[in-house]
Every structure is written in C-alpha cells, then in structure tokens.
Amino acid sequence: MTQPLVKAFVFDVFGTVVDWRGGIAREAASFLNAYGQANASPEAFADAWRSRYAPAMQKVRSGERPFVRLDVLHRENLDDVLPEFGIDKDAVPTHVLDELNLAWHRLDPWPDSVKGLARLKTRYIIAPLSNGNIKLMVDMAKHGGLPWDAILGAETAQAYKPTPQAYLRAVDALMLKPEEVCMAAAHNSDLVAARACGLKTAFIARPYEHGAGQTTDLKAESDWDFIVNDLNELADAAGA
Amino acid sequence: MTQPLVKAFVFDVFGTVVDWRGGIAREAASFLNAYGQANASPEAFADAWRSRYAPAMQKVRSGERPFVRLDVLHRENLDDVLPEFGIDKDAVPTHVLDELNLAWHRLDPWPDSVKGLARLKTRYIIAPLSNGNIKLMVDMAKHGGLPWDAILGAETAQAYKPTPQAYLRAVDALMLKPEEVCMAAAHNSDLVAARACGLKTAFIARPYEHGAGQTTDLKAESDWDFIVNDLNELADAAGA
C-alpha cells in the first residue's frame, strides 16, 4: 500500500461516482415529450441544466446569498432552463417540476462504483464530499446501493467546494489530519483545492461524464497521489 | 402498517442500539487491572463514568460553555472519575487515557440491532440521532456493522438532546416534516422531547441497559406510537 497514512476516502459524487448526464437525460426525455418538445435532445437539456450549477453556487461562495441547499439551486436552475427548450414554466404544474428536480436524487452509479466503494469501506472510512445536500445523497445512496459510512459535504460544512471550509470541515468531522483524508474526484480542479487544504488526492478518470465528445478532465493534470480509471482500481491501489 | 406517514427512523444509540455498560466495563476491567485496582468493579466504573454524562452536556445546553463534541466531554469525565477509583490521573500516560476514551467508539450492538436496522433500512431512512459525535458514530458503526444511511445527531445539529434543535435539525436535514420522522429510544425522556417537536415516537425496552438492578425506563410511560421489545419487533410493527 502506497499511502499508509490515509484513513478515509471522501468522494466527489456527480460525475465521479454517478452518471449525472445519463440520469438527467433519461428523466428529461419523458418530460420533454410530455410538454411538446419530443424533438429536443435530452442530453442537451441535461447539459444546459448542469451548466447553471457552477454560477449558482458561485453566488453562495461569493457571499452574494447565504448558503442554500443544492436542491434549491437545482430547482431555480430548472426554471431558468425551460425557456431555452421552448417550455413556459407556468404551463407546467409545480409538482411536475419538483418531481423532475428529484431526478438528481435518482442518478445511477457508474458500473464500478458500488463494488469499488464496498471494497474501500472494508479498510477505510468512505463518505461523499459532494456539493449535493444530505437528503439528495441519502436518496441517491438508497437508490443505487452506495455504502457510505457517513454523509459529509456542502450541507454539513455550509460551504460549497472549492471553498476550503468544505474540505476542512469534513476533515474535522472525521477527527483526522488533512493528510489522513484522500479526496477522490474526476475533476482536476477539485483535487487542486483539496491538495491546497492538505488532503491527499485521487484522480478517477471519467472520460464519458460529458458524453463522447468530452474535452475536459480526460486525464490527470498533476501528480495526484492516486491516478486510476475506476473505483476498483482505486481499491486495488489502496490495498482494499 | 400503522404509521403510513413515517419515512425515517432516527435512533438514540447509547443504551438503545448498543450496550454501553457492558462495553465500557470490558475495557475498564483491563485498565483497572493495569493500574492496581483489580478489585474495583468495572461495571461501577462504567456507571460512574456515565453518571457524569448528563451534567457535562447540561453545561452546553445551558450555554455555560459552547458546543463541544461528546468525545471531549467523555475525556474530561474520565479524568474526573479516576480519583473515585483510587487512580491518580498523572500516573497514567495520556495516550492510555485517550485510548480508553475510545472505548465509547467500540461498543457492541444489542443482539437484535444489526438485523433490525437492516430490515428497517429496506423501507425507511435510518440514522442515529445521538448525542455522540460523528466520528464516534462512524467508528461504532464500522465496529458493529450498523448500516446507517447517514449520521445525524448532536454534532450536525450543534446541540445536545433534549434541546429541541437536536431533533428539529435532523428533521430539516432529511427534508421531512416532523411527523414523517420517528424517534426510537429506550428512554422515555428522549421521546417526550421528540414528541414535543412533533416527531413520531418508538419506545424500545432495554431493561438491562443499567444491569440486572435497573429501575428506570423499564416500560413505556406514555402512549408512544410504537412500543416494542427490540428492533426486530420495531421492523415487524413498521412493516419492514
């Protein structure tokens, strides 16, 4: 084992553990069809919804608005994306939009995720360190069988990644030193921020997170402590 | 099923899910023997340590001191209890006391707990709503195989039961209404406080929590929504 000090692995979730694009597109397809936009691309809808994610969190990170759960931001962003797809939000019952918003709670794990996490769990504490809220993470874990030891992340920290507090409050909750916690993510920027806080880092390549034409995060862009292709490879590398 | 609205069961842990007295006594026995007090009763040591629990938390609840984790209170209380057993704390290496303090992280579940929780988990969200801190709950769950969906309780709420915020912040994290969450505990007082916050209530009889001579909480003292003898009975009653 190459990292004897690591006692916990904490995970980015959207894109790293679950396939958000495929899951959102699946539910968007039914929705677009029901509201007269059957010719629209469900994947484009997923991309458009997701594209509002970072700017919405930035308003919290900058202090422009107080911390609110990701469910709230997702719901606002859904309203915002509808006109782009020719849908008048006032023509859709609120409960339909609320239900579509819960598609983020029902995302499927990548094929290796459950087995890889279960293996890591035998030797390490494993927890999400996601910007998703607690209930979102709990529902997703029950939907997909993700065997987390605890739910950490933005809501417990009251801060969105890559704000340092998001990482450091998770480390504190685990009563560990930063170097005893390894951040696992498919996004180099997440690992840059985690490393700056003193955490160990694991890059999981997810070259289809954004579909076949993905251009970002195709490979590790630094000398991360672990560089692997999936969570079983991470378990192998971590001796679990 | 008698409670169709309940979506989550949250649990008191010390005494309700795990046997704190037996676990502490087991580790205290070795400690007392090592420090020249082999004739002292390990159960009496456990009782003396635990007796300082409520007064220590009261200082936080009253605002006399800011919130600190239960691990901190346990450690202070350990120092406090040693003279009562003829042990000079300065004669014991700090690391030995720190390690003994972690006995609370290694408590064993009651025989029915793991199976009962696993059954409940198939139909409900299950989480501790304990005064124990996150790391304590995580370590205990890994030690005993408790299959929690999330770790809620005092540290996430920054408030100790029976302060209302301890219950209400768990309900809020689950994005449920109070009546959709059922507090399960072996202590009537915990259920009184939970009911006052609008939660459903489940009394689990644990007549040996304090040993064979137990005089408190031998039975339900109100018309709790569920009144059962163990967690399998709770799973039966809840249709899980």
Short mmCIF file of C-alpha atoms in Angstrom, two decimals:
data_model
loop_
_atom_site.label_atom_id
_atom_site.label_comp_id
_atom_site.label_asym_id
_atom_site.label_seq_id
_atom_site.Cartn_x
_atom_site.Cartn_y
_atom_site.Cartn_z
CA MET A 1 0.00 0.00 0.00
CA THR A 2 1.42 3.31 -1.10
CA GLN A 3 -0.44 5.67 1.29
CA PRO A 4 -0.20 4.17 4.77
CA LEU A 5 -1.46 7.30 6.49
CA VAL A 6 -4.77 7.59 4.69
CA LYS A 7 -7.68 6.62 6.93
CA ALA A 8 -10.61 7.97 4.95
CA PHE A 9 -11.56 8.44 1.32
CA VAL A 10 -14.02 11.22 0.59
CA PHE A 11 -15.65 11.47 -2.81
CA ASP A 12 -16.89 13.91 -5.29
CA VAL A 13 -20.16 12.33 -6.44
CA PHE A 14 -21.66 13.98 -9.57
CA GLY A 15 -19.58 12.56 -12.39
CA THR A 16 -17.14 10.69 -10.14
CA VAL A 17 -19.46 8.13 -8.50
CA VAL A 18 -22.67 8.57 -10.51
CA ASP A 19 -23.55 9.38 -14.12
CA TRP A 20 -25.47 12.64 -13.78
CA ARG A 21 -25.78 13.26 -17.52
CA GLY A 22 -27.32 9.89 -18.35
CA GLY A 23 -29.67 10.03 -15.36
CA ILE A 24 -30.91 13.54 -16.00
CA ALA A 25 -31.31 12.89 -19.73
CA ARG A 26 -33.40 9.79 -19.01
CA GLU A 27 -35.92 11.72 -16.94
CA ALA A 28 -35.73 14.80 -19.16
CA ALA A 29 -36.74 12.70 -22.18
CA SER A 30 -40.12 11.86 -20.64
CA PHE A 31 -40.59 15.43 -19.52
CA LEU A 32 -39.74 16.96 -22.92
CA ASN A 33 -42.05 14.52 -24.61
CA ALA A 34 -44.90 15.34 -22.23
CA TYR A 35 -44.55 19.05 -22.82
CA GLY A 36 -44.41 19.07 -26.59
CA GLN A 37 -40.67 19.07 -27.11
CA ALA A 38 -40.09 15.47 -28.14
CA ASN A 39 -37.57 16.56 -30.73
CA ALA A 40 -35.33 18.29 -28.21
CA SER A 41 -32.17 16.49 -27.09
CA PRO A 42 -32.47 15.18 -23.51
CA GLU A 43 -28.67 15.25 -23.27
CA ALA A 44 -28.65 18.90 -24.29
CA PHE A 45 -31.26 19.53 -21.59
CA ALA A 46 -29.04 17.81 -19.02
CA ASP A 47 -26.05 19.84 -20.16
CA ALA A 48 -27.99 23.11 -20.06
CA TRP A 49 -29.29 22.37 -16.55
CA ARG A 50 -25.85 21.38 -15.32
CA SER A 51 -24.22 24.45 -16.92
CA ARG A 52 -26.11 26.63 -14.42
CA TYR A 53 -24.67 24.69 -11.47
CA ALA A 54 -21.32 26.45 -11.05
CA PRO A 55 -22.67 30.01 -11.49
CA ALA A 56 -25.46 29.32 -8.97
CA MET A 57 -23.02 28.05 -6.35
CA GLN A 58 -20.72 30.96 -7.03
CA LYS A 59 -23.37 33.31 -5.64
CA VAL A 60 -23.15 31.41 -2.35
CA ARG A 61 -19.37 31.16 -2.38
CA SER A 62 -19.03 34.89 -3.05
CA GLY A 63 -21.40 35.77 -0.23
CA GLU A 64 -23.97 37.28 -2.59
CA ARG A 65 -26.55 34.99 -0.98
CA PRO A 66 -26.49 32.81 2.15
CA PHE A 67 -25.95 29.07 1.93
CA VAL A 68 -28.90 27.19 0.50
CA ARG A 69 -29.08 23.50 -0.35
CA LEU A 70 -28.22 22.30 -3.83
CA ASP A 71 -31.84 21.13 -4.23
CA VAL A 72 -32.85 24.79 -4.07
CA LEU A 73 -30.27 25.82 -6.65
CA HIS A 74 -31.22 22.93 -8.94
CA ARG A 75 -34.88 23.94 -8.75
CA GLU A 76 -34.14 27.57 -9.58
CA ASN A 77 -31.90 26.47 -12.42
CA LEU A 78 -34.64 24.22 -13.78
CA ASP A 79 -36.99 27.19 -14.04
CA ASP A 80 -34.23 29.06 -15.78
CA VAL A 81 -33.50 26.37 -18.36
CA LEU A 82 -37.09 25.75 -19.52
CA PRO A 83 -37.44 28.73 -21.91
CA GLU A 84 -34.27 27.60 -23.71
CA PHE A 85 -36.20 24.45 -24.61
CA GLY A 86 -39.40 26.27 -25.58
CA ILE A 87 -41.29 25.43 -22.40
CA ASP A 88 -43.25 28.03 -20.44
CA LYS A 89 -42.74 27.17 -16.78
CA ASP A 90 -46.18 28.49 -15.93
CA ALA A 91 -47.63 25.85 -18.23
CA VAL A 92 -46.09 23.05 -16.11
CA PRO A 93 -47.59 22.11 -12.73
CA THR A 94 -45.25 22.88 -9.86
CA HIS A 95 -45.37 19.30 -8.63
CA VAL A 96 -44.11 18.10 -12.03
CA LEU A 97 -41.10 20.41 -11.83
CA ASP A 98 -40.49 19.47 -8.18
CA GLU A 99 -40.52 15.82 -9.18
CA LEU A 100 -38.18 16.38 -12.13
CA ASN A 101 -35.84 18.20 -9.75
CA LEU A 102 -35.58 14.96 -7.77
CA ALA A 103 -34.01 13.28 -10.81
CA TRP A 104 -30.72 14.35 -9.19
CA HIS A 105 -31.62 12.05 -6.24
CA ARG A 106 -32.03 9.07 -8.58
CA LEU A 107 -28.80 9.09 -10.55
CA ASP A 108 -27.26 5.70 -11.25
CA PRO A 109 -23.75 4.76 -10.11
CA TRP A 110 -21.09 4.07 -12.72
CA PRO A 111 -20.75 0.28 -13.14
CA ASP A 112 -17.67 0.03 -10.88
CA SER A 113 -18.82 2.38 -8.11
CA VAL A 114 -20.73 0.11 -5.72
CA LYS A 115 -18.15 -2.67 -5.75
CA GLY A 116 -15.22 -0.27 -5.50
CA LEU A 117 -16.77 1.60 -2.58
CA ALA A 118 -17.68 -1.61 -0.79
CA ARG A 119 -14.07 -2.77 -1.07
CA LEU A 120 -12.70 0.55 0.15
CA LYS A 121 -15.17 0.52 3.05
CA THR A 122 -13.61 -2.64 4.48
CA ARG A 123 -10.40 -0.74 5.20
CA TYR A 124 -11.25 2.96 5.19
CA ILE A 125 -13.98 5.36 6.17
CA ILE A 126 -15.80 6.36 3.00
CA ALA A 127 -18.07 9.37 2.65
CA PRO A 128 -19.28 11.73 -0.05
CA LEU A 129 -17.71 15.17 0.00
CA SER A 130 -20.14 16.49 -2.55
CA ASN A 131 -21.92 19.75 -3.14
CA GLY A 132 -25.14 17.75 -3.03
CA ASN A 133 -27.24 18.13 0.11
CA ILE A 134 -27.69 15.42 2.75
CA LYS A 135 -31.12 14.24 1.60
CA LEU A 136 -30.02 14.14 -2.01
CA MET A 137 -27.02 11.98 -1.05
CA VAL A 138 -29.14 9.70 1.17
CA ASP A 139 -31.78 9.16 -1.52
CA MET A 140 -29.11 8.53 -4.15
CA ALA A 141 -27.30 6.06 -1.90
CA LYS A 142 -30.51 4.12 -1.26
CA HIS A 143 -31.38 4.21 -4.98
CA GLY A 144 -28.01 2.93 -6.12
CA GLY A 145 -26.72 0.99 -3.12
CA LEU A 146 -23.80 3.28 -2.29
CA PRO A 147 -22.49 2.05 1.08
CA TRP A 148 -21.36 5.33 2.66
CA ASP A 149 -20.22 5.42 6.29
CA ALA A 150 -21.47 8.99 6.71
CA ILE A 151 -22.78 11.84 4.58
CA LEU A 152 -20.37 14.75 4.58
CA GLY A 153 -20.11 17.66 2.17
CA ALA A 154 -21.59 21.06 1.46
CA GLU A 155 -24.60 20.93 3.76
CA THR A 156 -22.70 19.74 6.82
CA ALA A 157 -19.96 22.27 6.03
CA GLN A 158 -22.42 25.01 5.00
CA ALA A 159 -19.97 25.78 2.22
CA TYR A 160 -19.62 24.72 -1.41
CA LYS A 161 -16.46 23.26 -2.89
CA PRO A 162 -13.93 24.53 -3.78
CA THR A 163 -14.22 26.80 -0.73
CA PRO A 164 -11.57 25.48 1.71
CA GLN A 165 -14.12 25.11 4.53
CA ALA A 166 -15.95 22.46 2.52
CA TYR A 167 -12.87 20.22 2.71
CA LEU A 168 -11.60 21.22 6.13
CA ARG A 169 -14.92 20.75 7.91
CA ALA A 170 -15.16 17.22 6.57
CA VAL A 171 -11.66 16.50 7.85
CA ASP A 172 -12.65 17.98 11.20
CA ALA A 173 -15.84 15.89 11.44
CA LEU A 174 -13.70 12.78 10.91
CA MET A 175 -11.28 13.97 13.61
CA LEU A 176 -8.39 13.28 11.26
CA LYS A 177 -5.48 15.28 9.92
CA PRO A 178 -5.87 16.58 6.36
CA GLU A 179 -3.16 14.21 5.14
CA GLU A 180 -5.12 11.26 6.56
CA VAL A 181 -8.04 12.03 4.23
CA CYS A 182 -7.92 11.43 0.50
CA MET A 183 -10.22 13.37 -1.83
CA ALA A 184 -11.29 11.27 -4.81
CA ALA A 185 -12.67 13.10 -7.84
CA ALA A 186 -12.92 13.02 -11.61
CA HIS A 187 -12.18 16.74 -11.74
CA ASN A 188 -8.67 18.14 -11.51
CA SER A 189 -9.93 21.44 -10.09
CA ASP A 190 -11.50 19.66 -7.10
CA LEU A 191 -8.17 17.99 -6.38
CA VAL A 192 -6.26 21.26 -6.69
CA ALA A 193 -8.47 22.72 -3.96
CA ALA A 194 -8.27 19.62 -1.77
CA ARG A 195 -4.48 19.47 -2.04
CA ALA A 196 -4.27 23.14 -1.10
CA CYS A 197 -6.05 22.17 2.14
CA GLY A 198 -3.51 19.42 2.80
CA LEU A 199 -5.61 16.42 1.75
CA LYS A 200 -4.30 13.51 -0.29
CA THR A 201 -5.75 13.24 -3.77
CA ALA A 202 -7.08 10.55 -6.09
CA PHE A 203 -7.99 11.19 -9.72
CA ILE A 204 -10.61 8.86 -11.19
CA ALA A 205 -10.80 9.20 -14.96
CA ARG A 206 -14.39 9.54 -16.16
CA PRO A 207 -13.92 10.35 -19.85
CA TYR A 208 -17.63 9.95 -20.67
CA GLU A 209 -19.07 12.13 -17.91
CA HIS A 210 -19.94 14.72 -20.54
CA GLY A 211 -20.60 12.21 -23.31
CA ALA A 212 -18.48 11.00 -26.20
CA GLY A 213 -17.26 14.49 -27.09
CA GLN A 214 -15.80 15.29 -23.67
CA THR A 215 -12.82 17.61 -23.80
CA THR A 216 -12.11 18.32 -20.11
CA ASP A 217 -10.61 16.20 -17.32
CA LEU A 218 -9.67 13.45 -19.74
CA LYS A 219 -6.55 12.86 -17.72
CA ALA A 220 -4.75 13.76 -14.53
CA GLU A 221 -3.21 17.21 -14.80
CA SER A 222 -0.91 16.91 -11.80
CA ASP A 223 0.94 14.28 -9.80
CA TRP A 224 -2.06 13.23 -7.73
CA ASP A 225 -1.39 10.57 -5.07
CA PHE A 226 -3.58 8.06 -6.91
CA ILE A 227 -4.39 8.14 -10.62
CA VAL A 228 -6.83 5.43 -11.65
CA ASN A 229 -9.51 4.55 -14.19
CA ASP A 230 -12.26 3.48 -11.81
CA LEU A 231 -13.04 2.76 -8.17
CA ASN A 232 -11.93 -0.86 -8.32
CA GLU A 233 -8.52 0.34 -9.44
CA LEU A 234 -8.56 2.76 -6.52
CA ALA A 235 -9.36 -0.12 -4.16
CA ASP A 236 -6.51 -2.11 -5.68
CA ALA A 237 -4.10 0.79 -5.28
CA ALA A 238 -5.21 1.40 -1.71
CA GLY A 239 -4.81 -2.24 -0.70
CA ALA A 240 -8.51 -2.74 -0.01
CA MET B 1 -48.60 -0.85 8.76
CA THR B 2 -49.79 1.51 11.46
CA GLN B 3 -47.75 4.62 10.63
CA PRO B 4 -48.05 5.21 6.88
CA LEU B 5 -46.55 8.67 7.02
CA VAL B 6 -43.25 7.77 8.65
CA LYS B 7 -40.36 7.97 6.17
CA ALA B 8 -37.38 7.87 8.52
CA PHE B 9 -36.48 6.28 11.83
CA VAL B 10 -33.85 8.09 13.88
CA PHE B 11 -32.28 6.40 16.85
CA ASP B 12 -30.93 7.08 20.24
CA VAL B 13 -27.80 4.93 20.32
CA PHE B 14 -26.25 4.57 23.82
CA GLY B 15 -28.46 2.01 25.51
CA THR B 16 -30.96 1.77 22.64
CA VAL B 17 -28.78 0.34 19.87
CA VAL B 18 -25.59 -0.56 21.74
CA ASP B 19 -24.72 -1.85 25.21
CA TRP B 20 -22.60 0.97 26.59
CA ARG B 21 -22.32 -0.50 30.10
CA GLY B 22 -21.00 -3.87 29.01
CA GLY B 23 -18.60 -2.34 26.50
CA ILE B 24 -17.16 0.20 28.88
CA ALA B 25 -16.86 -2.33 31.68
CA ARG B 26 -14.96 -4.69 29.40
CA GLU B 27 -12.29 -2.13 28.62
CA ALA B 28 -12.32 -0.68 32.14
CA ALA B 29 -11.51 -4.12 33.56
CA SER B 30 -8.16 -4.24 31.75
CA PHE B 31 -7.43 -0.66 32.69
CA LEU B 32 -8.25 -1.10 36.38
CA ASN B 33 -6.12 -4.22 36.49
CA ALA B 34 -3.18 -2.45 34.85
CA TYR B 35 -3.32 0.42 37.31
CA GLY B 36 -3.52 -1.55 40.54
CA GLN B 37 -7.27 -1.60 41.05
CA ALA B 38 -8.08 -5.15 40.03
CA ASN B 39 -10.58 -5.43 42.85
CA ALA B 40 -12.66 -2.50 41.67
CA SER B 41 -15.89 -3.22 39.80
CA PRO B 42 -15.62 -2.46 36.09
CA GLU B 43 -19.41 -2.01 35.98
CA ALA B 44 -19.21 0.52 38.79
CA PHE B 45 -16.51 2.31 36.78
CA ALA B 46 -18.79 2.35 33.72
CA ASP B 47 -21.68 3.66 35.82
CA ALA B 48 -19.52 6.35 37.43
CA TRP B 49 -18.21 7.50 34.04
CA ARG B 50 -21.69 7.54 32.53
CA SER B 51 -23.14 9.38 35.52
CA ARG B 52 -21.10 12.43 34.53
CA TYR B 53 -22.59 12.44 31.02
CA ALA B 54 -25.82 14.37 31.66
CA PRO B 55 -24.26 17.07 33.88
CA ALA B 56 -21.47 17.63 31.34
CA MET B 57 -23.94 18.10 28.49
CA GLN B 58 -26.06 20.36 30.65
CA LYS B 59 -23.25 22.91 30.66
CA VAL B 60 -23.53 23.05 26.88
CA ARG B 61 -27.32 23.06 26.84
CA SER B 62 -27.42 25.89 29.36
CA GLY B 63 -24.97 27.98 27.39
CA GLU B 64 -22.35 27.85 30.15
CA ARG B 65 -19.90 26.60 27.53
CA PRO B 66 -20.03 26.40 23.72
CA PHE B 67 -20.81 23.16 21.93
CA VAL B 68 -18.00 20.63 22.11
CA ARG B 69 -18.08 17.05 20.89
CA LEU B 70 -19.07 14.25 23.21
CA ASP B 71 -15.55 12.81 22.88
CA VAL B 72 -14.30 15.92 24.65
CA LEU B 73 -16.85 15.60 27.44
CA HIS B 74 -16.13 11.88 27.84
CA ARG B 75 -12.41 12.61 28.14
CA GLU B 76 -12.92 15.29 30.77
CA ASN B 77 -15.29 12.99 32.65
CA LEU B 78 -12.72 10.21 32.56
CA ASP B 79 -10.18 12.42 34.31
CA ASP B 80 -12.85 13.26 36.83
CA VAL B 81 -13.79 9.67 37.61
CA LEU B 82 -10.28 8.30 38.18
CA PRO B 83 -9.81 9.54 41.79
CA GLU B 84 -13.05 7.83 42.77
CA PHE B 85 -11.32 4.56 41.85
CA GLY B 86 -8.06 5.38 43.58
CA ILE B 87 -6.16 6.24 40.40
CA ASP B 88 -4.01 9.36 40.06
CA LYS B 89 -4.50 10.62 36.52
CA ASP B 90 -0.96 11.95 36.43
CA ALA B 91 0.26 8.39 36.95
CA VAL B 92 -1.41 7.25 33.72
CA PRO B 93 0.10 8.14 30.34
CA THR B 94 -2.16 10.46 28.35
CA HIS B 95 -2.23 8.06 25.42
CA VAL B 96 -3.63 5.33 27.69
CA LEU B 97 -6.47 7.58 28.79
CA ASP B 98 -7.06 8.74 25.21
CA GLU B 99 -7.29 5.14 24.13
CA LEU B 100 -9.65 4.19 26.97
CA ASN B 101 -11.82 7.15 25.93
CA LEU B 102 -12.25 5.46 22.55
CA ALA B 103 -13.99 2.55 24.28
CA TRP B 104 -17.16 4.52 23.52
CA HIS B 105 -16.34 4.07 19.80
CA ARG B 106 -16.17 0.29 20.21
CA LEU B 107 -19.43 -0.53 21.95
CA ASP B 108 -21.20 -3.67 20.77
CA PRO B 109 -24.75 -3.64 19.37
CA TRP B 110 -27.50 -5.44 21.26
CA PRO B 111 -28.08 -8.84 19.62
CA ASP B 112 -31.13 -7.67 17.64
CA SER B 113 -29.79 -4.30 16.50
CA VAL B 114 -27.97 -5.08 13.24
CA LYS B 115 -30.72 -7.28 11.83
CA GLY B 116 -33.49 -4.94 12.94
CA LEU B 117 -31.78 -1.90 11.43
CA ALA B 118 -31.04 -3.74 8.19
CA ARG B 119 -34.73 -4.63 7.89
CA LEU B 120 -35.86 -1.08 8.63
CA LYS B 121 -33.34 0.26 6.12
CA THR B 122 -35.08 -1.56 3.26
CA ARG B 123 -38.16 0.64 3.69
CA TYR B 124 -37.06 3.72 5.64
CA ILE B 125 -34.18 6.10 6.03
CA ILE B 126 -32.34 5.14 9.24
CA ALA B 127 -29.90 7.37 11.08
CA PRO B 128 -28.59 7.85 14.58
CA LEU B 129 -29.93 10.89 16.40
CA SER B 130 -27.46 10.51 19.22
CA ASN B 131 -25.51 12.84 21.40
CA GLY B 132 -22.41 11.01 20.21
CA ASN B 133 -20.24 12.84 17.70
CA ILE B 134 -19.92 11.93 14.03
CA LYS B 135 -16.60 10.10 14.31
CA LEU B 136 -17.75 8.17 17.35
CA MET B 137 -20.87 7.05 15.43
CA VAL B 138 -18.85 6.16 12.32
CA ASP B 139 -16.31 4.11 14.27
CA MET B 140 -19.07 2.35 16.21
CA ALA B 141 -20.99 1.56 13.03
CA LYS B 142 -17.90 0.06 11.42
CA HIS B 143 -17.08 -1.88 14.59
CA GLY B 144 -20.55 -3.37 14.94
CA GLY B 145 -21.90 -3.34 11.39
CA LEU B 146 -24.65 -0.77 11.95
CA PRO B 147 -25.97 0.06 8.45
CA TRP B 148 -26.87 3.75 8.86
CA ASP B 149 -27.93 5.81 5.85
CA ALA B 150 -26.46 8.97 7.37
CA ILE B 151 -25.02 10.17 10.65
CA LEU B 152 -27.22 12.80 12.24
CA GLY B 153 -27.35 13.99 15.83
CA ALA B 154 -25.67 16.40 18.20
CA GLU B 155 -22.63 17.31 16.12
CA THR B 156 -24.56 18.05 12.92
CA ALA B 157 -27.14 19.96 14.97
CA GLN B 158 -24.53 21.57 17.25
CA ALA B 159 -26.98 20.91 20.08
CA TYR B 160 -27.44 18.10 22.59
CA LYS B 161 -30.72 16.30 23.16
CA PRO B 162 -33.19 17.06 24.62
CA THR B 163 -32.69 20.57 23.22
CA PRO B 164 -35.38 20.91 20.50
CA GLN B 165 -32.81 21.93 17.87
CA ALA B 166 -31.21 18.49 18.14
CA TYR B 167 -34.42 16.89 16.85
CA LEU B 168 -35.54 19.64 14.51
CA ARG B 169 -32.23 19.98 12.68
CA ALA B 170 -32.23 16.25 11.95
CA VAL B 171 -35.76 16.55 10.55
CA ASP B 172 -34.61 19.52 8.47
CA ALA B 173 -31.56 17.68 7.11
CA LEU B 174 -33.89 14.90 5.95
CA MET B 175 -36.19 17.50 4.33
CA LEU B 176 -39.15 15.84 6.01
CA LYS B 177 -41.96 17.02 8.25
CA PRO B 178 -41.56 16.20 11.95
CA GLU B 179 -44.44 13.71 11.79
CA GLU B 180 -42.65 11.86 8.98
CA VAL B 181 -39.72 11.08 11.32
CA CYS B 182 -39.94 8.60 14.17
CA MET B 183 -37.56 8.88 17.13
CA ALA B 184 -36.67 5.45 18.55
CA ALA B 185 -35.24 5.32 22.05
CA ALA B 186 -35.07 3.23 25.21
CA HIS B 187 -35.57 6.36 27.30
CA ASN B 188 -38.97 7.90 27.90
CA SER B 189 -37.48 11.36 28.40
CA ASP B 190 -35.98 11.33 24.90
CA LEU B 191 -39.39 10.52 23.46
CA VAL B 192 -41.10 13.24 25.49
CA ALA B 193 -38.75 15.78 23.92
CA ALA B 194 -39.11 14.31 20.42
CA ARG B 195 -42.90 14.30 20.64
CA ALA B 196 -42.88 17.92 21.78
CA CYS B 197 -41.09 18.69 18.49
CA GLY B 198 -43.78 16.87 16.52
CA LEU B 199 -41.90 13.65 15.80
CA LYS B 200 -43.44 10.19 15.99
CA THR B 201 -42.06 8.02 18.80
CA ALA B 202 -40.96 4.43 19.33
CA PHE B 203 -40.06 3.01 22.72
CA ILE B 204 -37.62 0.10 22.68
CA ALA B 205 -37.49 -1.63 26.07
CA ARG B 206 -33.88 -2.20 27.20
CA PRO B 207 -34.37 -3.43 30.77
CA TYR B 208 -30.71 -4.44 31.19
CA GLU B 209 -29.09 -1.23 29.96
CA HIS B 210 -28.09 -0.47 33.55
CA GLY B 211 -27.64 -4.10 34.57
CA ALA B 212 -29.89 -6.52 36.42
CA GLY B 213 -30.91 -3.97 39.02
CA GLN B 214 -32.25 -1.39 36.58
CA THR B 215 -35.09 0.70 37.98
CA THR B 216 -35.68 3.29 35.22
CA ASP B 217 -37.24 3.05 31.76
CA LEU B 218 -38.42 -0.49 32.38
CA LYS B 219 -41.53 0.28 30.42
CA ALA B 220 -43.21 2.85 28.23
CA GLU B 221 -44.52 5.72 30.30
CA SER B 222 -46.79 7.20 27.64
CA ASP B 223 -48.79 6.14 24.59
CA TRP B 224 -45.81 6.16 22.23
CA ASP B 225 -46.60 5.36 18.59
CA PHE B 226 -44.62 2.14 18.77
CA ILE B 227 -43.86 0.18 21.95
CA VAL B 228 -41.62 -2.82 21.33
CA ASN B 229 -39.05 -5.07 22.97
CA ASP B 230 -36.33 -4.91 20.34
CA LEU B 231 -35.52 -3.63 16.86
CA ASN B 232 -36.86 -6.71 15.09
CA GLU B 233 -40.21 -6.07 16.74
CA LEU B 234 -39.96 -2.49 15.53
CA ALA B 235 -39.30 -3.71 11.99
CA ASP B 236 -42.32 -6.02 12.29
CA ALA B 237 -44.52 -3.19 13.53
CA ALA B 238 -43.32 -0.86 10.80
CA GLY B 239 -43.91 -3.39 8.04
CA ALA B 240 -40.25 -3.67 7.11
#
